[in-house]
Coordinates of C-alpha atoms in Angstrom, one line a residue:
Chain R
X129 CA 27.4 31.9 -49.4
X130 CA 30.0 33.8 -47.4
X131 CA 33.0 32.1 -45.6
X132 CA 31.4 32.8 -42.1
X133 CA 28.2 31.4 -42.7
X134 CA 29.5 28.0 -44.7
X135 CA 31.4 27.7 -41.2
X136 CA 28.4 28.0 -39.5
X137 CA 26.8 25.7 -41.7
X138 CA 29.6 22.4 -41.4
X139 CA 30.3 23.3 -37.1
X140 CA 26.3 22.5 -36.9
X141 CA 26.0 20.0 -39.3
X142 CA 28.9 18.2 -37.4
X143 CA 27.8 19.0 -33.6
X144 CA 24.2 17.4 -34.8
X145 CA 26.5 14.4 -36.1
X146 CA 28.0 14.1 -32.8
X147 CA 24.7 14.3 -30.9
X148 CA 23.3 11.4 -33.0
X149 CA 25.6 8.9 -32.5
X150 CA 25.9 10.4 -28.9
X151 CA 22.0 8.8 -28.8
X152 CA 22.9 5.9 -30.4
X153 CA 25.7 4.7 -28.7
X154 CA 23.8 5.3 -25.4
X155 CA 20.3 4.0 -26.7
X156 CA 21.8 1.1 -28.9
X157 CA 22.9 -2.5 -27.0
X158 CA 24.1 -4.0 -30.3
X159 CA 27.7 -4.1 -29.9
X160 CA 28.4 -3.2 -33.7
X161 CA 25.5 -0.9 -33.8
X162 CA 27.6 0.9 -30.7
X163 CA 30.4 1.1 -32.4
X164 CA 29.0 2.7 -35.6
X165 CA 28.0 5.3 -33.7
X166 CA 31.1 6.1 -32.6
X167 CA 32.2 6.3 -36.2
X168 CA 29.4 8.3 -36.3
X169 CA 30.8 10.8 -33.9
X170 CA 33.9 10.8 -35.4
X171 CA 32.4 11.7 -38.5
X172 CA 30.8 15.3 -36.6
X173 CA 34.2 16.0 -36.1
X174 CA 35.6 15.8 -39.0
X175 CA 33.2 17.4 -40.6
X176 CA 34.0 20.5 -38.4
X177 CA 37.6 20.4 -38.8
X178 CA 37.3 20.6 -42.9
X179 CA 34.5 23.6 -42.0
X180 CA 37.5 25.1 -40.4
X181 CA 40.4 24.3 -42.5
X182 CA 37.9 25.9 -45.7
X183 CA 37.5 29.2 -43.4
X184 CA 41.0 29.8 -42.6
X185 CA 42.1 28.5 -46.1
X186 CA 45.1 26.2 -44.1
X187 CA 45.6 22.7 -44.4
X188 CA 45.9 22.0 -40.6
X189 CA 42.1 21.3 -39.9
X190 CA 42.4 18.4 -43.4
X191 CA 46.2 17.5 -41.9
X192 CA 44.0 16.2 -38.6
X193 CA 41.3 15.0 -40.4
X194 CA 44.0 12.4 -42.2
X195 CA 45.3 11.4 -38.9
X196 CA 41.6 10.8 -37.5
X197 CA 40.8 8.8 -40.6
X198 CA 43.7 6.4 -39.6
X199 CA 43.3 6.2 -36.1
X200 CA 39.1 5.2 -37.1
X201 CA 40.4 2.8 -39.4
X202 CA 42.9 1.0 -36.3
X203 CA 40.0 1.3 -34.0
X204 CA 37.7 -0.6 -36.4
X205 CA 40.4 -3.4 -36.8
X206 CA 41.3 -3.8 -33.0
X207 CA 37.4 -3.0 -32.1
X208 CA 35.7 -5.7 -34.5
X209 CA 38.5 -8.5 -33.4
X210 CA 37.5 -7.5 -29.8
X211 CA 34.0 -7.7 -30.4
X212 CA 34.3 -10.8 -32.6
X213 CA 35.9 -12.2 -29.0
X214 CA 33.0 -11.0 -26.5
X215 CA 30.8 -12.6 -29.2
X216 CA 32.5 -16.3 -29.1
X217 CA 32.4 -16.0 -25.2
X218 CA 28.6 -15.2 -25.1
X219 CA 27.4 -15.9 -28.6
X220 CA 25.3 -12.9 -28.8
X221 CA 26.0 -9.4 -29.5
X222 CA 24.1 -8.1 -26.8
X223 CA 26.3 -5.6 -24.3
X224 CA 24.3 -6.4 -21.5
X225 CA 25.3 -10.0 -21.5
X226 CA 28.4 -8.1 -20.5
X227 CA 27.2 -7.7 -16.7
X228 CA 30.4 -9.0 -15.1
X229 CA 32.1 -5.4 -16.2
X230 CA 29.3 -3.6 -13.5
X231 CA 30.7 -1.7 -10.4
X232 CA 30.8 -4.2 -7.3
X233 CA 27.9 -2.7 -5.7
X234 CA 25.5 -2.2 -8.4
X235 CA 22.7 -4.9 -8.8
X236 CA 23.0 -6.7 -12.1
X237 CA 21.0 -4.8 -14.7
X238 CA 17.4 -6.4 -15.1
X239 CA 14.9 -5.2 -18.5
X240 CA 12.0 -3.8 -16.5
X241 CA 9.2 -4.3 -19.1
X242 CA 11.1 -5.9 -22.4
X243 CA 8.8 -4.9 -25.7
X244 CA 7.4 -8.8 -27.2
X245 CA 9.5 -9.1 -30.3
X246 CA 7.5 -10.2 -33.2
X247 CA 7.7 -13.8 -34.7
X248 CA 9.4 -13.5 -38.5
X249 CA 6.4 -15.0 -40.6
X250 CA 7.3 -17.7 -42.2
X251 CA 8.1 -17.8 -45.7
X252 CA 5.6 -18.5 -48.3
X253 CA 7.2 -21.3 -51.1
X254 CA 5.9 -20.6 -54.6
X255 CA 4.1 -23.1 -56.1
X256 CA 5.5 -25.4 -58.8
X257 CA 2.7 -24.6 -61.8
X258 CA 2.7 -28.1 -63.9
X259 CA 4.1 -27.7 -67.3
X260 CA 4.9 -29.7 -70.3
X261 CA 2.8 -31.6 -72.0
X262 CA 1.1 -35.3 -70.9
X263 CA 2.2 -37.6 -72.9
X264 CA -0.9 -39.9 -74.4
X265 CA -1.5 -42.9 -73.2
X266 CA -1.0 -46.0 -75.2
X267 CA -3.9 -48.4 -75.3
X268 CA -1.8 -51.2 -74.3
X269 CA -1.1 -49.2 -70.6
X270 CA -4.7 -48.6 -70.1
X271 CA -5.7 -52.5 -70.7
X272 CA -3.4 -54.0 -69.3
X273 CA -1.5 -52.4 -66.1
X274 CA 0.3 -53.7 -63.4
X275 CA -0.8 -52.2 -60.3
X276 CA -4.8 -51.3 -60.3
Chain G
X3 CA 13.1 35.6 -23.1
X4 CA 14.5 36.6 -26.2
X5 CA 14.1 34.3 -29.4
X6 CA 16.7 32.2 -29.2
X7 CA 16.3 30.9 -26.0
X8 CA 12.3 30.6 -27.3
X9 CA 13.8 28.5 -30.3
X10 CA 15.9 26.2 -28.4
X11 CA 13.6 25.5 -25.5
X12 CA 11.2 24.3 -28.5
X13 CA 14.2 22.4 -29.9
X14 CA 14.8 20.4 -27.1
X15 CA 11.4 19.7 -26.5
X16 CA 10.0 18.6 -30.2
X17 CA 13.8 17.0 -30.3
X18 CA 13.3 14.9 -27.4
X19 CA 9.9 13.8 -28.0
X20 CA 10.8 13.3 -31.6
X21 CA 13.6 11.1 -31.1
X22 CA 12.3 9.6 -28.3
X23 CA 9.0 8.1 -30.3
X24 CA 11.2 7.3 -33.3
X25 CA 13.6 4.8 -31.4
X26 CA 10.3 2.8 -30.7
X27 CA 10.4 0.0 -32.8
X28 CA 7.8 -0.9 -35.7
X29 CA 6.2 1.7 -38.0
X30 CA 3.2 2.7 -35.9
X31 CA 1.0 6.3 -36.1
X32 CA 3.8 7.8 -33.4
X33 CA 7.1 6.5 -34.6
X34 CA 5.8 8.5 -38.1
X35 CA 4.9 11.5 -36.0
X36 CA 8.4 11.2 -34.8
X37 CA 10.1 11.6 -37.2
X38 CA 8.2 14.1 -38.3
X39 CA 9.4 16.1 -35.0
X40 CA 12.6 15.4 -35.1
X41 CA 12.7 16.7 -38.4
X42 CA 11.4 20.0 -37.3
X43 CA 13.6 20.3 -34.8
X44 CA 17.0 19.3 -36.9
X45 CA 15.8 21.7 -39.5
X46 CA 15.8 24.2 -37.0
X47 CA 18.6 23.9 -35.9
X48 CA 20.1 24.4 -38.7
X49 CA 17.6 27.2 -39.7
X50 CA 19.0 29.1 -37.3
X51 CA 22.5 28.9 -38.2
X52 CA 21.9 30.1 -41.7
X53 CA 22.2 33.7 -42.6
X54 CA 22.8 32.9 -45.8
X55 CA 21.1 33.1 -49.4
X56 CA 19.3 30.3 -50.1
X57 CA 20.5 30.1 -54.2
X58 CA 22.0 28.3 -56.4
X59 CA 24.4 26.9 -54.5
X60 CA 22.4 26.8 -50.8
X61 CA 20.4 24.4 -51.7
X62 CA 22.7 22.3 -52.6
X63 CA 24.7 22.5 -49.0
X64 CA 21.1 21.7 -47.7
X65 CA 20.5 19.0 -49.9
X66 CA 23.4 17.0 -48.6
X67 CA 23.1 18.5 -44.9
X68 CA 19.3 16.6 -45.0
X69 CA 20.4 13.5 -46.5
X70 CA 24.0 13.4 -43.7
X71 CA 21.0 14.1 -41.0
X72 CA 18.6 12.2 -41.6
X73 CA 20.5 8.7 -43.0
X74 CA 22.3 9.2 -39.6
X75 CA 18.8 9.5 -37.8
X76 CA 17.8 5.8 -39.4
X77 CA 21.4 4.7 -38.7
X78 CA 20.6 5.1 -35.1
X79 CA 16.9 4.8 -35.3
X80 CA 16.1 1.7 -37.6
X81 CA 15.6 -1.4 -36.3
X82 CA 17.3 -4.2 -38.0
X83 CA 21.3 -4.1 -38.0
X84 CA 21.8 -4.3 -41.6
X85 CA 19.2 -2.0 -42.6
X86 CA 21.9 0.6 -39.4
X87 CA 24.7 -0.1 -41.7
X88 CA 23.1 0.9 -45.0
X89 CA 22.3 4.1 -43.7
X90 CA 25.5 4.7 -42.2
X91 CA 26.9 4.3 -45.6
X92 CA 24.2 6.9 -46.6
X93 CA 25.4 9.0 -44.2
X94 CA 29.1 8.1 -44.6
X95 CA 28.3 9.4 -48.7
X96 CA 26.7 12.6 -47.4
X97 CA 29.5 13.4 -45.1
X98 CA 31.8 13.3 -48.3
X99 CA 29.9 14.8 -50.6
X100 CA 30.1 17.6 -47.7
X101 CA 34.0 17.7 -47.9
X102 CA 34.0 17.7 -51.6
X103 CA 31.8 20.7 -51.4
X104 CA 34.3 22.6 -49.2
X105 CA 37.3 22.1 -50.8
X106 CA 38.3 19.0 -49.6
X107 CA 38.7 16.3 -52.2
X108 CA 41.3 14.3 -51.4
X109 CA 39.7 13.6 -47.9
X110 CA 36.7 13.1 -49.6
X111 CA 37.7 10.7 -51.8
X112 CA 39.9 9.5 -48.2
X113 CA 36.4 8.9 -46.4
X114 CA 34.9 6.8 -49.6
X115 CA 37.9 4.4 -49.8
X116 CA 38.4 4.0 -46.1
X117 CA 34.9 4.2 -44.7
X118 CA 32.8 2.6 -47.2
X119 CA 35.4 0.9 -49.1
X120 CA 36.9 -0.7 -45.7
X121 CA 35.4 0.1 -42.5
X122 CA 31.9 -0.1 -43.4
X123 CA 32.6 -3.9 -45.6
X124 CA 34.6 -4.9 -42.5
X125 CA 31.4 -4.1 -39.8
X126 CA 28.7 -5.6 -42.4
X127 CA 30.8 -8.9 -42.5
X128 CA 31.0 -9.2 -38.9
X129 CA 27.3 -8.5 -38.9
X130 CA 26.3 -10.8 -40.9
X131 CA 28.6 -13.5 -39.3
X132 CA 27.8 -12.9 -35.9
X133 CA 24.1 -11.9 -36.4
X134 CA 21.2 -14.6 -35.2
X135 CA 19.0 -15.3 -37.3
X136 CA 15.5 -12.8 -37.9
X137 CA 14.7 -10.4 -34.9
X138 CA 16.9 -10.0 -31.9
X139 CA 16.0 -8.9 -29.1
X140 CA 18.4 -6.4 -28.2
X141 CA 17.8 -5.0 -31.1
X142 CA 14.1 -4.5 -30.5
X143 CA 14.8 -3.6 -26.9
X144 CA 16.9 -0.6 -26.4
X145 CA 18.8 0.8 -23.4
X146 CA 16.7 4.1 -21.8
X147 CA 15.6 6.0 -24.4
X148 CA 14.2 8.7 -23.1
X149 CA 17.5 9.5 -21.1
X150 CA 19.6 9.1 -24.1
X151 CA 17.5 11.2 -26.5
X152 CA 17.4 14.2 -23.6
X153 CA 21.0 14.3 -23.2
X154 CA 21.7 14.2 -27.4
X155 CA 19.4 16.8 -28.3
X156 CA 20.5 19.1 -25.0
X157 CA 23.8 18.4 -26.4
X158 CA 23.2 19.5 -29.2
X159 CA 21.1 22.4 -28.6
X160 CA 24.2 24.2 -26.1
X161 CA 26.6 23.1 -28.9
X162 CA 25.1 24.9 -31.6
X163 CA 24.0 28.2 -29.7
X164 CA 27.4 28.1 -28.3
X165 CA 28.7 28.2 -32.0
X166 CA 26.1 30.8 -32.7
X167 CA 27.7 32.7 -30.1
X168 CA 31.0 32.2 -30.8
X169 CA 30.6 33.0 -34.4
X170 CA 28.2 36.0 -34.0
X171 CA 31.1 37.7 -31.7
X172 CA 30.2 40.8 -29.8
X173 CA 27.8 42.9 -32.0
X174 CA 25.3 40.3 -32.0
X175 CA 25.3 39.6 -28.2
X176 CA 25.2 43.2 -27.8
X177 CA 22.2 43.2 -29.9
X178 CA 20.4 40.3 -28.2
X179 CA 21.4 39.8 -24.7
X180 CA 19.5 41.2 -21.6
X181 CA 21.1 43.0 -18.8
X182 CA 22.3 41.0 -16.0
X183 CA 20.3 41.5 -12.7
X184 CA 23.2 42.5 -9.7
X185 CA 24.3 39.7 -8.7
X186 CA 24.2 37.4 -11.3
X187 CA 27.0 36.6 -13.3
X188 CA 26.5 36.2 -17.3
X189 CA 28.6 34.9 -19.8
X190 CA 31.3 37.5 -21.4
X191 CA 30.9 38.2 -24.9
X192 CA 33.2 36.5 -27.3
X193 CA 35.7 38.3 -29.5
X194 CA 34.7 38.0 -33.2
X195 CA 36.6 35.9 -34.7
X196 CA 39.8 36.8 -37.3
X197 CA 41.8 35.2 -40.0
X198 CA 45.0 33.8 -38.3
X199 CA 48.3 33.7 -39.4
X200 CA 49.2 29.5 -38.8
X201 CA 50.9 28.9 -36.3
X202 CA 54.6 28.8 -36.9
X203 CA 56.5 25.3 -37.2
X204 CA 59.8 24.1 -35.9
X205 CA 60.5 22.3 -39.2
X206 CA 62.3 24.2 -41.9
X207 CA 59.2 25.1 -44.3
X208 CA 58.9 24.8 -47.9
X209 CA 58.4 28.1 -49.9
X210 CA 55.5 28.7 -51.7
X211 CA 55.9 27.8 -55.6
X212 CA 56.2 30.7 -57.8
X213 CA 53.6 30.1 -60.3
X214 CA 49.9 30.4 -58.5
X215 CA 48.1 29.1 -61.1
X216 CA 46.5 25.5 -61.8
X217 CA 47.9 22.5 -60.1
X218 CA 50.5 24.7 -58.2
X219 CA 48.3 27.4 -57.0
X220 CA 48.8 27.8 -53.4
X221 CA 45.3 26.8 -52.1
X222 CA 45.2 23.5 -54.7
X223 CA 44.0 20.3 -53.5
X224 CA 47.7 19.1 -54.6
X225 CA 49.2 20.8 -51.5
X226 CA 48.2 18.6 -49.1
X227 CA 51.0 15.6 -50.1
X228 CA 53.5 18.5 -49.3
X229 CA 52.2 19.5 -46.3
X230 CA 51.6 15.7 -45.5
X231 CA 55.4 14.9 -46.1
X232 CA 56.8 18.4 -45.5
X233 CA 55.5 19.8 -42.1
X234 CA 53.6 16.7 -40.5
X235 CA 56.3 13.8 -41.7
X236 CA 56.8 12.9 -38.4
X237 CA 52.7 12.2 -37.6
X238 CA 52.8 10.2 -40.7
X239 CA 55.1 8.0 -39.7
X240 CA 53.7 7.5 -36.5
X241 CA 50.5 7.5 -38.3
X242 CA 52.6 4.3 -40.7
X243 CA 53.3 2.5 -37.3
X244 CA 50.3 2.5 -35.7
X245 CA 48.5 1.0 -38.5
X246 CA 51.1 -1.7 -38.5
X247 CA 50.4 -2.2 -34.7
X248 CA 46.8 -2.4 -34.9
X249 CA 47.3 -5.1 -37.8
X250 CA 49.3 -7.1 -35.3
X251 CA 47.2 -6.1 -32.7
X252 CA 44.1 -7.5 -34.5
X253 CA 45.4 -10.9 -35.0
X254 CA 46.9 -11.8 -32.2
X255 CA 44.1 -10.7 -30.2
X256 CA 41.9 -13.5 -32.3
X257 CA 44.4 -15.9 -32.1
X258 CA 44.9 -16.1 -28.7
X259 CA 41.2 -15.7 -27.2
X260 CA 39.2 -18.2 -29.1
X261 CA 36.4 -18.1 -26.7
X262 CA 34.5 -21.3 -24.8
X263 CA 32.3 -21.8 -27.8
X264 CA 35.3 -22.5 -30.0
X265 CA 36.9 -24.5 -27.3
X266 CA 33.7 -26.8 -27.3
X267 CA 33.8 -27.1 -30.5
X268 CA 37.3 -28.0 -30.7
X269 CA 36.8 -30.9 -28.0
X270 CA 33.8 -31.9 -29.9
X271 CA 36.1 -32.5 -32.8
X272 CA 38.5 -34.2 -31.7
X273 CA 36.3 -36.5 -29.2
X274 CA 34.5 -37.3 -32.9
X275 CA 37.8 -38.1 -34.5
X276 CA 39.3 -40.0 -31.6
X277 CA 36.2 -42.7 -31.6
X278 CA 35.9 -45.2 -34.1
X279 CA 33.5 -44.8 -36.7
X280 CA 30.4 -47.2 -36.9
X281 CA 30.1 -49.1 -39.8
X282 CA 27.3 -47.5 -42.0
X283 CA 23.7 -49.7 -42.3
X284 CA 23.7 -51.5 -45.2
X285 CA 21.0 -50.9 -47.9
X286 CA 18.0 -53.5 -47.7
X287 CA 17.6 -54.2 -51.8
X288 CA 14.0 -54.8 -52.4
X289 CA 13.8 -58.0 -54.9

């Protein structure tokens, strides 16, 4: 595989990274979900920038690539405590609880036709087989008992 | 039209469609024909991008570039949150496994400690605290989806021809563009692209070692720590301080905001522990 095309190769492997957490982060409304497609996105890009360090054999492209790493990993600690916030304010994870952040003279979002969510089935118990042995009755038990 | 515009128009239309059935929920007839789609079109997009022979080591790159893809397609796609952040971990594997095979091992190994190892424990615990119990309803119910998959795959459609372009430089467009009507403006070819001398640096640089083989070859893996503390000292320690504020950052933003729910809770408390307690029943003893 020549330089060239390898660079081809990790620049679309990493823009098709980008474009899937693009879709995510506009399709998802989990809040965590969002945010892992960020990640996701981040993830294109580093991709690309190793592609590009390996073509031009320099360690600039894997230098930015450490600095993206550690800005990701602040992001995740600042973004989860935020999010872990929003949740204890509206004890769900759903962004469009978040309705109060619209533009002034937007109507608030309404879900046009929401899908019916399926009922979990409830869980099926095993059955407790009987086991160990009856012990035999003593004569005395079956002639005389207390209770008929 | 000429054959890539042919190839991308078909892109963004199987793309769409594809990833527009598979972000319906449930494992019906057309969420299976979606993905089905969407894996035409992925594959060729990166068909097209691959001049390249195919063996040994192609198939390989492919491998992994099929696993990245699609565990990020379920990341986005799948319905239930933990099932997201499995994949993501997939993905998160494939994605290093993809620097490994480039040359990159140390971020590799960077991406498995800090991704996996960290990031990826950190968002499964908040999950699984903050996550209600069985379905959700967001979950099930996503934003547009048929907006959000048109502007991804469009996305990434422009991205990778413009790559194409770029990379292909002016032989190729040469080769495959038409001739613009009077009038209308085209894009100007790109010059092909060359190897670079980096760009010089302000801070005194270190001479190359003299021995170029093993550990102290030039291009090693090992290089990076001196780059890291030799040319870029001053990113890492803003890089160091950063990760201190963020620390701070986190924790003060959770102490200080516990929420009305918490609040409640902590009135509840204390209205239970300010009363006093009833005297338990007593136990009727049967004679």
């Amino acid at each position: 595989m020549t330089d060239e095309a390898l660079l081809h190769q990790y620049l679309v492997v990493g823009a098709m990274l980008f474009s899937i957490g693009l879709i995510g982060f506009f399709t998802r409304r989990n809040m965590i979900l969002m945010f892992l497609s960020t990640e996701m996105m981040l993830q294109g890009v580093s991709l690309s920038l190793v592609g590009w360090s390996r073509f031009y054999d320099d360690f600039g492209g894997q230098m930015l690539v450490i600095f993206i790493l550690v800005v990701a990993a602040c992001e995740a600690a600042i973004g989860l405590a935020l999010i872990v916030v929003l949740f204890r304010h509206t004890g769900s994870l759903d962004i469009a609880l978040l309705q109060r952040l619209r533009e002034a003279n937007l109507p608030p979002w309404q879900e046009a036709n929401p899908l019916p969510v399926p009922e979990e089935p409830s869980p099926v118990w095993p059955h407790l087989a009987p086991a160990g042995i009856r012990p035999p009755e003593s004569p005395e038990a079956t002639d005389f008992r207390e209770t008929v | 039209m000429n054959p890539h515009q042919i190839l991308f128009l078909t892109v963004i239309l199987l793309g769409t469609a594809g990833v527009v059935l598979m972000l319906r929920p449930g494992w019906g007839t057309l969420r299976v024909l979606g993905v089905g789609l969407s894996a035409i079109a992925f594959g060729g997009v990166l068909a097209q991008a691959s001049p390249v022979q195919l063996l040994p080591e192609g198939v390989v790159f492919y491998l992994l570039a099929a696993a990245t893809v699609g565990s990020a397609l379920a990341a986005v796609s799948l319905v239930h949150p933990l099932y997201c952040a499995v994949c993501f971990g997939l993905s998160l594997v494939g994605v290093s496994a993809l620097m490994a095979y480039a040359g990159a091992q140390f971020l590799a190994a960077g991406t498995l400690i800090v991704y996996v190892g960290a990031i990826l424990v950190v968002l499964l615990f908040v999950l699984m605290l903050a996550h209600p119990r069985g379905r959700a309803s967001y979950d099930w119910n996503r934003w547009e989806a048929f907006v959000s998959a048109a502007t991804g795959i469009v996305l990434l459609s422009m991205l990778s021809l413009l790559i194409t372009r770029t990379l292909a430089g002016a032989n190729h467009l040469a080769a495959h563009s038409q001739p613009a009507a009077p009038g209308q403006t085209t894009l100007q070819p790109v010059a092909p692209l060359a190897k670079a001398q980096p760009a010089s640096s302000p801070w005194p640089k270190v001479p190359p070692p003299k021995a170029a083989q093993g550990v102290m070859a030039p291009q090693h893996v090992a290089r990076i720590g001196q780059h890291l503390f030799g040319s870029h000292w001053l990113a890492l320690q803003a890089a160091g301080v950063l990760l201190l504020a963020a620390l701070v950052g986190a924790a003060v933003v959770l102490a200080r905001f516990p929420g009305p729910l918490l609040r409640h809770q902590q009135a509840a408390n204390l209205v239970a522990s300010s009363t006093t307690q009833t005297p338990p029943p007593q136990v009727q003893h049967n004679p």
